[in-house]
PDB file of C-alpha atoms in Angstrom:
ATOM      1  CA  MET A 101     120.821 142.350 101.693  1.00  0.00           C
ATOM      2  CA  GLU A 102     121.480 145.640 100.013  1.00  0.00           C
ATOM      3  CA  GLU A 103     121.609 146.125  96.253  1.00  0.00           C
ATOM      4  CA  LEU A 104     125.060 145.401  94.882  1.00  0.00           C
ATOM      5  CA  HIS A 105     126.395 147.765  92.222  1.00  0.00           C
ATOM      6  CA  VAL A 106     128.044 145.439  89.757  1.00  0.00           C
ATOM      7  CA  GLU A 107     130.141 146.093  86.683  1.00  0.00           C
ATOM      8  CA  ILE A 108     128.977 144.093  83.678  1.00  0.00           C
ATOM      9  CA  ARG A 109     131.482 143.054  81.058  1.00  0.00           C
ATOM     10  CA  ALA A 110     131.950 140.504  78.301  1.00  0.00           C
ATOM     11  CA  MET A 111     133.381 137.149  79.320  1.00  0.00           C
ATOM     12  CA  VAL A 112     137.045 136.565  78.488  1.00  0.00           C
ATOM     13  CA  GLU A 113     138.762 133.211  78.012  1.00  0.00           C
ATOM     14  CA  GLY A 114     139.982 133.095  81.628  1.00  0.00           C
ATOM     15  CA  ASP A 115     136.386 133.384  82.924  1.00  0.00           C
ATOM     16  CA  LYS A 116     135.094 130.184  81.331  1.00  0.00           C
ATOM     17  CA  SER A 117     136.000 127.894  84.221  1.00  0.00           C
ATOM     18  CA  VAL A 118     134.354 130.236  86.761  1.00  0.00           C
ATOM     19  CA  VAL A 119     131.194 130.504  84.647  1.00  0.00           C
ATOM     20  CA  PHE A 120     131.001 126.725  84.267  1.00  0.00           C
ATOM     21  CA  ALA A 121     131.689 126.109  87.978  1.00  0.00           C
ATOM     22  CA  LEU A 122     128.910 128.524  88.933  1.00  0.00           C
ATOM     23  CA  ALA A 123     126.531 126.717  86.566  1.00  0.00           C
ATOM     24  CA  GLU A 124     127.367 123.404  88.220  1.00  0.00           C
ATOM     25  CA  GLU A 125     126.908 124.972  91.674  1.00  0.00           C
ATOM     26  CA  VAL A 126     123.598 126.705  90.910  1.00  0.00           C
ATOM     27  CA  LEU A 127     121.897 125.399  87.770  1.00  0.00           C
ATOM     28  CA  LYS A 128     122.555 121.682  88.102  1.00  0.00           C
ATOM     29  CA  PRO A 129     121.031 121.471  91.636  1.00  0.00           C
ATOM     30  CA  LEU A 130     118.030 123.524  90.462  1.00  0.00           C
ATOM     31  CA  ALA A 131     117.397 121.071  87.640  1.00  0.00           C
ATOM     32  CA  ASP A 132     117.781 118.143  90.030  1.00  0.00           C
ATOM     33  CA  ALA A 133     115.458 119.718  92.632  1.00  0.00           C
ATOM     34  CA  ALA A 134     112.824 120.339  89.966  1.00  0.00           C
ATOM     35  CA  GLY A 135     112.898 116.638  89.147  1.00  0.00           C
ATOM     36  CA  HIS A 136     114.402 117.318  85.726  1.00  0.00           C
ATOM     37  CA  PRO A 137     118.127 116.577  85.879  1.00  0.00           C
ATOM     38  CA  GLU A 138     118.041 116.320  82.084  1.00  0.00           C
ATOM     39  CA  LEU A 139     117.703 120.120  81.935  1.00  0.00           C
ATOM     40  CA  PHE A 140     121.403 120.537  82.742  1.00  0.00           C
ATOM     41  CA  HIS A 141     123.881 118.822  80.450  1.00  0.00           C
ATOM     42  CA  GLU A 142     127.519 119.812  80.742  1.00  0.00           C
ATOM     43  CA  ASP A 143     128.198 119.517  77.010  1.00  0.00           C
ATOM     44  CA  GLU A 144     125.114 121.574  76.096  1.00  0.00           C
ATOM     45  CA  PHE A 145     126.080 124.276  78.573  1.00  0.00           C
ATOM     46  CA  LEU A 146     129.632 124.427  77.182  1.00  0.00           C
ATOM     47  CA  ALA A 147     128.203 124.718  73.657  1.00  0.00           C
ATOM     48  CA  LEU A 148     125.898 127.533  74.820  1.00  0.00           C
ATOM     49  CA  MET A 149     128.888 129.380  76.290  1.00  0.00           C
ATOM     50  CA  GLU A 150     130.630 129.121  72.913  1.00  0.00           C
ATOM     51  CA  ARG A 151     127.751 130.236  70.685  1.00  0.00           C
ATOM     52  CA  GLY A 152     126.100 132.837  72.940  1.00  0.00           C
ATOM     53  CA  GLU A 153     127.299 136.135  74.332  1.00  0.00           C
ATOM     54  CA  VAL A 154     128.246 135.774  78.001  1.00  0.00           C
ATOM     55  CA  TRP A 155     128.002 138.914  80.138  1.00  0.00           C
ATOM     56  CA  ILE A 156     129.537 138.770  83.600  1.00  0.00           C
ATOM     57  CA  ALA A 157     128.523 140.855  86.624  1.00  0.00           C
ATOM     58  CA  ASP A 158     131.601 141.577  88.729  1.00  0.00           C
ATOM     59  CA  THR A 159     131.428 142.761  92.321  1.00  0.00           C
ATOM     60  CA  PRO A 160     133.130 146.037  93.263  1.00  0.00           C
ATOM     61  CA  HIS A 161     135.391 144.108  95.660  1.00  0.00           C
ATOM     62  CA  ASP A 162     139.154 143.989  95.311  1.00  0.00           C
ATOM     63  CA  PRO A 163     139.724 141.593  93.715  1.00  0.00           C
ATOM     64  CA  PRO A 164     136.336 141.413  91.948  1.00  0.00           C
ATOM     65  CA  GLU A 165     134.195 138.284  92.263  1.00  0.00           C
ATOM     66  CA  VAL A 166     131.781 136.947  89.670  1.00  0.00           C
ATOM     67  CA  ALA A 167     128.375 137.724  91.161  1.00  0.00           C
ATOM     68  CA  GLY A 168     126.489 136.259  88.223  1.00  0.00           C
ATOM     69  CA  TYR A 169     126.129 136.185  84.475  1.00  0.00           C
ATOM     70  CA  VAL A 170     123.659 136.162  81.634  1.00  0.00           C
ATOM     71  CA  ILE A 171     124.039 134.333  78.337  1.00  0.00           C
ATOM     72  CA  THR A 172     122.187 135.823  75.384  1.00  0.00           C
ATOM     73  CA  GLU A 173     121.694 134.910  71.742  1.00  0.00           C
ATOM     74  CA  ALA A 174     120.601 137.429  69.124  1.00  0.00           C
ATOM     75  CA  GLU A 175     118.105 136.174  66.593  1.00  0.00           C
ATOM     76  CA  PRO A 176     116.286 138.166  63.920  1.00  0.00           C
ATOM     77  CA  GLU A 177     114.238 140.789  65.775  1.00  0.00           C
ATOM     78  CA  CYS A 178     114.785 139.118  69.182  1.00  0.00           C
ATOM     79  CA  LEU A 179     117.401 138.780  71.897  1.00  0.00           C
ATOM     80  CA  THR A 180     116.932 135.549  73.822  1.00  0.00           C
ATOM     81  CA  VAL A 181     118.112 135.196  77.410  1.00  0.00           C
ATOM     82  CA  ARG A 182     119.328 131.599  77.399  1.00  0.00           C
ATOM     83  CA  CYS A 183     120.757 131.498  80.908  1.00  0.00           C
ATOM     84  CA  LEU A 184     120.706 133.784  83.929  1.00  0.00           C
ATOM     85  CA  CYS A 185     122.772 132.638  86.894  1.00  0.00           C
ATOM     86  CA  VAL A 186     123.575 134.384  90.176  1.00  0.00           C
ATOM     87  CA  SER A 187     126.056 133.217  92.787  1.00  0.00           C
ATOM     88  CA  PRO A 188     124.307 132.108  96.008  1.00  0.00           C
ATOM     89  CA  ALA A 189     126.384 134.673  97.922  1.00  0.00           C
ATOM     90  CA  PHE A 190     124.715 137.477  95.952  1.00  0.00           C
ATOM     91  CA  GLU A 191     121.163 136.184  95.428  1.00  0.00           C
ATOM     92  CA  GLU A 192     119.548 138.885  97.538  1.00  0.00           C
ATOM     93  CA  CYS A 193     121.577 141.743  96.011  1.00  0.00           C
ATOM     94  CA  ARG A 194     119.438 142.260  92.870  1.00  0.00           C
ATOM     95  CA  VAL A 195     122.228 141.083  90.571  1.00  0.00           C
ATOM     96  CA  ASP A 196     119.604 139.243  88.514  1.00  0.00           C
ATOM     97  CA  HIS A 197     117.757 142.534  87.937  1.00  0.00           C
ATOM     98  CA  ARG A 198     120.959 144.294  86.838  1.00  0.00           C
ATOM     99  CA  LEU A 199     121.718 141.505  84.374  1.00  0.00           C
ATOM    100  CA  LEU A 200     118.204 141.702  82.884  1.00  0.00           C
ATOM    101  CA  ASP A 201     118.532 145.483  82.579  1.00  0.00           C
ATOM    102  CA  TRP A 202     121.836 144.905  80.768  1.00  0.00           C
ATOM    103  CA  ALA A 203     120.217 142.416  78.364  1.00  0.00           C
ATOM    104  CA  GLU A 204     117.445 144.907  77.609  1.00  0.00           C
ATOM    105  CA  GLY A 205     119.993 147.633  76.878  1.00  0.00           C
ATOM    106  CA  LEU A 206     121.836 145.222  74.620  1.00  0.00           C
ATOM    107  CA  ALA A 207     118.628 144.452  72.701  1.00  0.00           C
ATOM    108  CA  TYR A 208     117.902 148.180  72.274  1.00  0.00           C
ATOM    109  CA  HIS A 209     121.484 148.763  71.108  1.00  0.00           C
ATOM    110  CA  LYS A 210     121.097 146.000  68.502  1.00  0.00           C
ATOM    111  CA  GLY A 211     117.779 147.500  67.315  1.00  0.00           C
ATOM    112  CA  LEU A 212     115.791 144.373  68.185  1.00  0.00           C
ATOM    113  CA  GLU A 213     112.033 144.334  68.676  1.00  0.00           C
ATOM    114  CA  ARG A 214     111.739 142.036  71.665  1.00  0.00           C
ATOM    115  CA  LEU A 215     113.395 139.994  74.381  1.00  0.00           C
ATOM    116  CA  ALA A 216     112.552 136.377  75.117  1.00  0.00           C
ATOM    117  CA  ALA A 217     113.420 134.088  78.006  1.00  0.00           C
ATOM    118  CA  PRO A 218     112.411 130.416  77.849  1.00  0.00           C
ATOM    119  CA  THR A 219     111.701 129.035  81.338  1.00  0.00           C
ATOM    120  CA  PRO A 220     110.532 125.620  82.560  1.00  0.00           C
ATOM    121  CA  THR A 221     106.817 125.588  83.399  1.00  0.00           C
ATOM    122  CA  GLY A 222     107.540 124.920  87.086  1.00  0.00           C
ATOM    123  CA  ASP A 223     110.069 127.754  87.514  1.00  0.00           C
ATOM    124  CA  ASP A 224     107.804 130.275  89.241  1.00  0.00           C
ATOM    125  CA  ARG A 225     110.723 132.248  90.681  1.00  0.00           C
ATOM    126  CA  SER A 226     112.233 132.983  87.264  1.00  0.00           C
ATOM    127  CA  ARG A 227     108.863 133.837  85.755  1.00  0.00           C
ATOM    128  CA  ALA A 228     108.234 136.297  88.615  1.00  0.00           C
ATOM    129  CA  LEU A 229     111.606 137.938  87.961  1.00  0.00           C
ATOM    130  CA  TYR A 230     110.818 138.355  84.260  1.00  0.00           C
ATOM    131  CA  ALA A 231     107.291 139.584  85.019  1.00  0.00           C
ATOM    132  CA  ALA A 232     108.791 142.249  87.300  1.00  0.00           C
ATOM    133  CA  HIS A 233     110.621 143.485  84.176  1.00  0.00           C
ATOM    134  CA  SER A 234     107.408 143.605  82.099  1.00  0.00           C
ATOM    135  CA  TYR A 235     107.826 140.263  80.341  1.00  0.00           C
ATOM    136  CA  ALA A 236     104.597 138.396  79.604  1.00  0.00           C
ATOM    137  CA  PRO A 237     104.205 134.609  79.355  1.00  0.00           C
ATOM    138  CA  ALA A 238     103.588 132.863  76.069  1.00  0.00           C
ATOM    139  CA  PRO A 239     103.448 129.091  75.562  1.00  0.00           C
ATOM    140  CA  ALA A 240     106.301 127.560  73.622  1.00  0.00           C
ATOM    141  CA  ASP A 241     104.756 125.948  70.570  1.00  0.00           C
ATOM    142  CA  ASP A 242     107.420 123.275  70.262  1.00  0.00           C
ATOM    143  CA  ARG A 243     107.961 122.485  73.973  1.00  0.00           C
ATOM    144  CA  PRO A 244     104.939 122.017  76.259  1.00  0.00           C
ATOM    145  CA  ASP A 245     107.240 121.998  79.324  1.00  0.00           C
ATOM    146  CA  THR A 246     108.430 125.556  78.576  1.00  0.00           C
ATOM    147  CA  ILE A 247     106.931 129.006  79.002  1.00  0.00           C
ATOM    148  CA  VAL A 248     108.596 131.767  77.002  1.00  0.00           C
ATOM    149  CA  MET A 249     108.581 135.094  78.788  1.00  0.00           C
ATOM    150  CA  VAL A 250     108.499 137.885  76.176  1.00  0.00           C
ATOM    151  CA  LYS A 251     109.030 141.628  76.373  1.00  0.00           C
ATOM    152  CA  ARG A 252     108.222 143.897  73.444  1.00  0.00           C
ATOM    153  CA  LEU A 253     110.609 146.795  73.007  1.00  0.00           C
ATOM    154  CA  ARG A 254     108.836 148.591  70.174  1.00  0.00           C
TER     155      ARG A 254
END
């Protein structure tokens, strides 16, 4: 498929059900397929939506569709990508790349020194995506089942 030019915007109240439904459609089956259904808990995801910043990638269609989203949390000196989710209909349209570019711009705008993205050790596809954006792997000290992909900005 061809690259999709999406518009990225902050989530509004009316988007929450679509964001959650997409998580159940995409993230829950990924956790199950990886043999770790415990990685997706509805209540934890809802809490993440409340505490993080949710950025939605809308298609240019009329009416727009949610092509994907990224949930970030700013910490001292670091912006952490907590969740990156793309609708199956738009997986081959580089929406994931646009969302990572957006997160990097957000980190620069906030004056942060680095980006981080915790990923399960078996999630080769996500690690390859982050590596394509110059993130490097670092072991998570507190979770042996997690690799944190890190990108230095300055």
